[in-house]
Backbone as a chain_set.jsonl record, in Angstrom:
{"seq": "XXXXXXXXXXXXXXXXXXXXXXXXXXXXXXXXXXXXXXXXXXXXXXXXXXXXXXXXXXXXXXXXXXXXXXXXXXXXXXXXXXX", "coords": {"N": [[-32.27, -79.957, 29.192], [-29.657, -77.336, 30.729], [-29.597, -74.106, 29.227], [-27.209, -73.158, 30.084], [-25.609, -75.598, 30.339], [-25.801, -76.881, 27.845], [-23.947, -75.042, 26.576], [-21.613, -75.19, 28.063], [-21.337, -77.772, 27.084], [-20.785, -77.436, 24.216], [-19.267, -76.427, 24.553], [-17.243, -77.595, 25.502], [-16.898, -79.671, 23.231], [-16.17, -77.949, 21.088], [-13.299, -77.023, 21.637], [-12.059, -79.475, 21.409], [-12.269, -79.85, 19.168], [-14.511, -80.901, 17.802], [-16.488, -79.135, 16.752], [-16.963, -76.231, 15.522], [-18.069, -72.554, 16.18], [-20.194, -69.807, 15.601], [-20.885, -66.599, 14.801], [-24.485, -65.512, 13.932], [-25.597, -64.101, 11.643], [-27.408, -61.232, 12.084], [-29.105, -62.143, 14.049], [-28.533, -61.57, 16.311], [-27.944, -63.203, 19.44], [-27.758, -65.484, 18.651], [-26.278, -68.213, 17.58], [-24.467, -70.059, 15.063], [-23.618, -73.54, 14.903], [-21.067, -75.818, 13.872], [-20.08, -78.99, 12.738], [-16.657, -79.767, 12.466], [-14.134, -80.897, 10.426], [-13.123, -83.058, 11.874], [-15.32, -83.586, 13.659], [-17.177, -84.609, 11.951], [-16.228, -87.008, 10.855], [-15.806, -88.028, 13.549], [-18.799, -88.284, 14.199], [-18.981, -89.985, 11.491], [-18.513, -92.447, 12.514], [-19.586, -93.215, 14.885], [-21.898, -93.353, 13.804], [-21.317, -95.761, 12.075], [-20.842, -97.774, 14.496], [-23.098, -97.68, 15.832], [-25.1, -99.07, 13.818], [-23.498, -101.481, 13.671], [-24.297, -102.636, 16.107], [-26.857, -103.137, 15.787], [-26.995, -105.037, 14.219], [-25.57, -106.977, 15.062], [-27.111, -107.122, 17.272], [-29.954, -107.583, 16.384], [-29.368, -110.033, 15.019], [-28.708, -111.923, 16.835], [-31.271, -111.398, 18.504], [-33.232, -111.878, 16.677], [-35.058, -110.964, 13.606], [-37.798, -109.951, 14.602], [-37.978, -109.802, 17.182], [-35.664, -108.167, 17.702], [-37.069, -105.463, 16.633], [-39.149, -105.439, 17.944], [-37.798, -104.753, 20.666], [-36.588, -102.578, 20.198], [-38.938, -100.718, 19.476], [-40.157, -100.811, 21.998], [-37.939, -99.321, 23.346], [-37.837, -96.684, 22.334], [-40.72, -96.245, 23.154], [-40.033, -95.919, 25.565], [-38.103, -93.967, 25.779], [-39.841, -91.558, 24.736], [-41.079, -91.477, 26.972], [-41.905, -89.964, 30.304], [-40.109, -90.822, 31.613], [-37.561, -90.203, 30.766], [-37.499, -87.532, 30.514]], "CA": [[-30.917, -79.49, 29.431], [-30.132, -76.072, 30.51], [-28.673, -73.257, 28.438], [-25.474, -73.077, 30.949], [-25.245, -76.771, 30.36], [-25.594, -77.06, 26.846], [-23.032, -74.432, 26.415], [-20.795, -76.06, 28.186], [-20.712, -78.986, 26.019], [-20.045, -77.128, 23.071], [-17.64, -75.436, 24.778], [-16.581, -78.468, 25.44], [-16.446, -80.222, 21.937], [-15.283, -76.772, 20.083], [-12.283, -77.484, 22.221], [-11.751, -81.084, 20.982], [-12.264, -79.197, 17.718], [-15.041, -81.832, 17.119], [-17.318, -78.097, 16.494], [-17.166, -74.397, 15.421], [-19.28, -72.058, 16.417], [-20.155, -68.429, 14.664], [-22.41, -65.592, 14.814], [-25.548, -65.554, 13.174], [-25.728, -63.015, 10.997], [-28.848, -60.34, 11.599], [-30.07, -62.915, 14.574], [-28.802, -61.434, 17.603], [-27.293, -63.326, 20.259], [-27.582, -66.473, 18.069], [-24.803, -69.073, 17.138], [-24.304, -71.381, 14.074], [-22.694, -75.024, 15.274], [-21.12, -76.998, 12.467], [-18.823, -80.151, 12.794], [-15.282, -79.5, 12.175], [-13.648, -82.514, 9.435], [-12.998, -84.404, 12.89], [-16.565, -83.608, 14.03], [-17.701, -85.423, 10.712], [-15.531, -88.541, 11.579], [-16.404, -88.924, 14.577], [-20.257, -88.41, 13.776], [-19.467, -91.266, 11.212], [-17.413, -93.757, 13.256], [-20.244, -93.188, 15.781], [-23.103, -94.324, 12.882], [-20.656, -96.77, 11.401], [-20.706, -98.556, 15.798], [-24.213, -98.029, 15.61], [-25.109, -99.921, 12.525], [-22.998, -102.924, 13.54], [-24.546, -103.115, 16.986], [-27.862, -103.887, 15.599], [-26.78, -105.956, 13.189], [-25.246, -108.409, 15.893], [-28.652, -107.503, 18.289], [-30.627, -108.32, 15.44], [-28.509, -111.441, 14.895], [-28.813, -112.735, 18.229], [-32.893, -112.053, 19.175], [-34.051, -111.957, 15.443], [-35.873, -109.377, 13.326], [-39.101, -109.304, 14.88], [-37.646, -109.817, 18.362], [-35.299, -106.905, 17.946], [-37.859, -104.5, 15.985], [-40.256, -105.549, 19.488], [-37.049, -104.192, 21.492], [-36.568, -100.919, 18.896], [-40.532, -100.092, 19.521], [-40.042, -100.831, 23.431], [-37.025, -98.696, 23.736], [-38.391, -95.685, 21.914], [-41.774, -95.471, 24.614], [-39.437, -95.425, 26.963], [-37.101, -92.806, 25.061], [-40.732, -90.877, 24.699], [-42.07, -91.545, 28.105], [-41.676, -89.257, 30.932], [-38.47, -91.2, 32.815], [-36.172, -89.832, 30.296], [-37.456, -85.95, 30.696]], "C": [[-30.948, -77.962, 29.466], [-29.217, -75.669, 29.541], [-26.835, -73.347, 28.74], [-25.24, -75.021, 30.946], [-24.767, -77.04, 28.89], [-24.625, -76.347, 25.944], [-22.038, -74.73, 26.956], [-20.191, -77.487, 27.459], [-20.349, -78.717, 25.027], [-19.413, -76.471, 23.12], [-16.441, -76.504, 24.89], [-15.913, -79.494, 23.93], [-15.757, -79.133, 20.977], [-13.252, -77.001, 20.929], [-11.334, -78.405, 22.201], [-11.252, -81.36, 19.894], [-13.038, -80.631, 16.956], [-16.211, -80.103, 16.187], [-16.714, -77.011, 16.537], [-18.233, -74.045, 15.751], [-19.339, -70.543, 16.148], [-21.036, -68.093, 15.067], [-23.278, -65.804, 13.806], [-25.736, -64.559, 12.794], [-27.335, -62.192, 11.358], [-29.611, -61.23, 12.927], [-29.427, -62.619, 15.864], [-27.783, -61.951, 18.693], [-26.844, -64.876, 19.784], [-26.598, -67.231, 17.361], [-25.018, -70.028, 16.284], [-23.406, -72.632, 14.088], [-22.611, -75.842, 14.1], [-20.058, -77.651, 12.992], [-17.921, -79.274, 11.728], [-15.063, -81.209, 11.244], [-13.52, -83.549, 10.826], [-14.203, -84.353, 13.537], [-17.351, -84.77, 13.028], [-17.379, -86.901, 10.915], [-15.868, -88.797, 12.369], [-17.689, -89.248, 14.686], [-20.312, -90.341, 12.987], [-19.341, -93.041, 11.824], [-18.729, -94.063, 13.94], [-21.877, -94.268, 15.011], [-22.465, -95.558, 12.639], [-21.437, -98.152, 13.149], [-21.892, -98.685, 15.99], [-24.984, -98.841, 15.186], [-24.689, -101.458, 13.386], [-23.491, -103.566, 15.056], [-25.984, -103.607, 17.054], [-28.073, -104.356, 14.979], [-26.683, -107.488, 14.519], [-26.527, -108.068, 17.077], [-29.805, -107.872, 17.703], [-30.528, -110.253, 14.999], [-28.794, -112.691, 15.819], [-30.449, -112.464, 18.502], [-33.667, -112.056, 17.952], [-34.791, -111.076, 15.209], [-37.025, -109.299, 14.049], [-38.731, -109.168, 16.428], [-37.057, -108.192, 18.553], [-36.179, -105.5, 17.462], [-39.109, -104.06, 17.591], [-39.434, -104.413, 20.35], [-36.956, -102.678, 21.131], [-37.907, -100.256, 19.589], [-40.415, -99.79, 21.076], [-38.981, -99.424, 23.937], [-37.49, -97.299, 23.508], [-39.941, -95.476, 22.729], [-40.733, -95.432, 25.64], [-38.617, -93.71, 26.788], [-37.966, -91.376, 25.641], [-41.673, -90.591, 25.718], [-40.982, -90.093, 28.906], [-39.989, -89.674, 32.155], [-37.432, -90.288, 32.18], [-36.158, -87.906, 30.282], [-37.079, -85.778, 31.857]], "O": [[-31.695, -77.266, 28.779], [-28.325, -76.356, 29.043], [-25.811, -73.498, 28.074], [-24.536, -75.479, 31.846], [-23.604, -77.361, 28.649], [-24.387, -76.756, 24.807], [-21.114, -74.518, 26.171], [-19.076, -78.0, 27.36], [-19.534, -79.49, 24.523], [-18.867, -75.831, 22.221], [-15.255, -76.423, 24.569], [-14.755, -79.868, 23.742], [-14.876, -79.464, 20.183], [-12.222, -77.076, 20.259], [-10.204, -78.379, 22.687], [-10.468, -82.21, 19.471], [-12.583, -81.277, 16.011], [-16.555, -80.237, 15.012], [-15.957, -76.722, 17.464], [-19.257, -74.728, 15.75], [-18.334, -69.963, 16.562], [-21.941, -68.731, 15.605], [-22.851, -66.292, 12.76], [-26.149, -63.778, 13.65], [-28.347, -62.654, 10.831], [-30.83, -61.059, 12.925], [-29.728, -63.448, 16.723], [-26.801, -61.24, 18.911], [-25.886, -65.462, 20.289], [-26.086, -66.656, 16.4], [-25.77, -70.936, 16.638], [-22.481, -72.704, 13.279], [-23.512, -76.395, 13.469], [-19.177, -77.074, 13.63], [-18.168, -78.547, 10.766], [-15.663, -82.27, 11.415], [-13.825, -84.738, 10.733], [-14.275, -85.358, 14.244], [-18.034, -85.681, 13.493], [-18.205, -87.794, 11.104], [-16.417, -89.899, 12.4], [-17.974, -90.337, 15.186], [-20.944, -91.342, 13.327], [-19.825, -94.156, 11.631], [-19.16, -95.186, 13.676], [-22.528, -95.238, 15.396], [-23.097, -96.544, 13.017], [-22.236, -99.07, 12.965], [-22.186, -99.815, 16.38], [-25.671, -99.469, 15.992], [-25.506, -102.343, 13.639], [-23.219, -104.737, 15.319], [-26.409, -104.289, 17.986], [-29.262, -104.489, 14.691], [-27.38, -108.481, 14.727], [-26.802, -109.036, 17.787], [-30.674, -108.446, 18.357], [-31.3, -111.192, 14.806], [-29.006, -113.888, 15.623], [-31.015, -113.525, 18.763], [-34.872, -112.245, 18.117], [-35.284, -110.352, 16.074], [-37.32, -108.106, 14.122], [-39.331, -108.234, 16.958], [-37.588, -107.283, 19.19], [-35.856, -104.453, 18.023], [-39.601, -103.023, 18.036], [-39.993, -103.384, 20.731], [-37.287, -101.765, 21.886], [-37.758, -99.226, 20.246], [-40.558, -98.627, 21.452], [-39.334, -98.649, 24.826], [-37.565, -96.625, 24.535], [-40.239, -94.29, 22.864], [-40.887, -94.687, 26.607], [-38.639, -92.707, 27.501], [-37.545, -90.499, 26.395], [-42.667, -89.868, 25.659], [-39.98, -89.505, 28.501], [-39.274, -89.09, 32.968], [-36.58, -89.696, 32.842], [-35.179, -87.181, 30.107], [-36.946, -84.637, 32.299]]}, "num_chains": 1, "name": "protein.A"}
């Protein structure tokens, strides 16, 4: 992702007021990004939807099935399609 991209998105979420964003003291041109209280929420809502979606994909192809899928998904994550 570029710079002018990735600044855009947290131009975009500071906006949403899911993020702040500050100077870095002594560092220049550098910015400190922290979740805002609704940044935090939505972070957890986001784990919470997480959680329960591999509970019920666990559910449905069984632990070693889904742990197969987990391992599968992550070379792909780590392969070159997703750069």
């Amino acid at each position: 992702m570029s710079k002018q991209a990735m600044n855009q998105l947290l131009g975009s979420l500071e906006r949403f007021g899911y993020i702040v964003r500050t100077d870095a003291p002594g560092e220049g041109g550098a910015r400190i990004v922290r979740f805002t209280q609704r940044g935090h929420a939505a972070f957890a809502k986001i784990i919470d939807t997480l959680r329960d979606i591999e509970r019920e994909w666990s559910s449905e192809l069984g632990p070693e099935r889904f742990g197969q899928l987990k391992a599968l998904l992550m070379l792909v994550w780590e392969g070159p399609l997703v750069r």
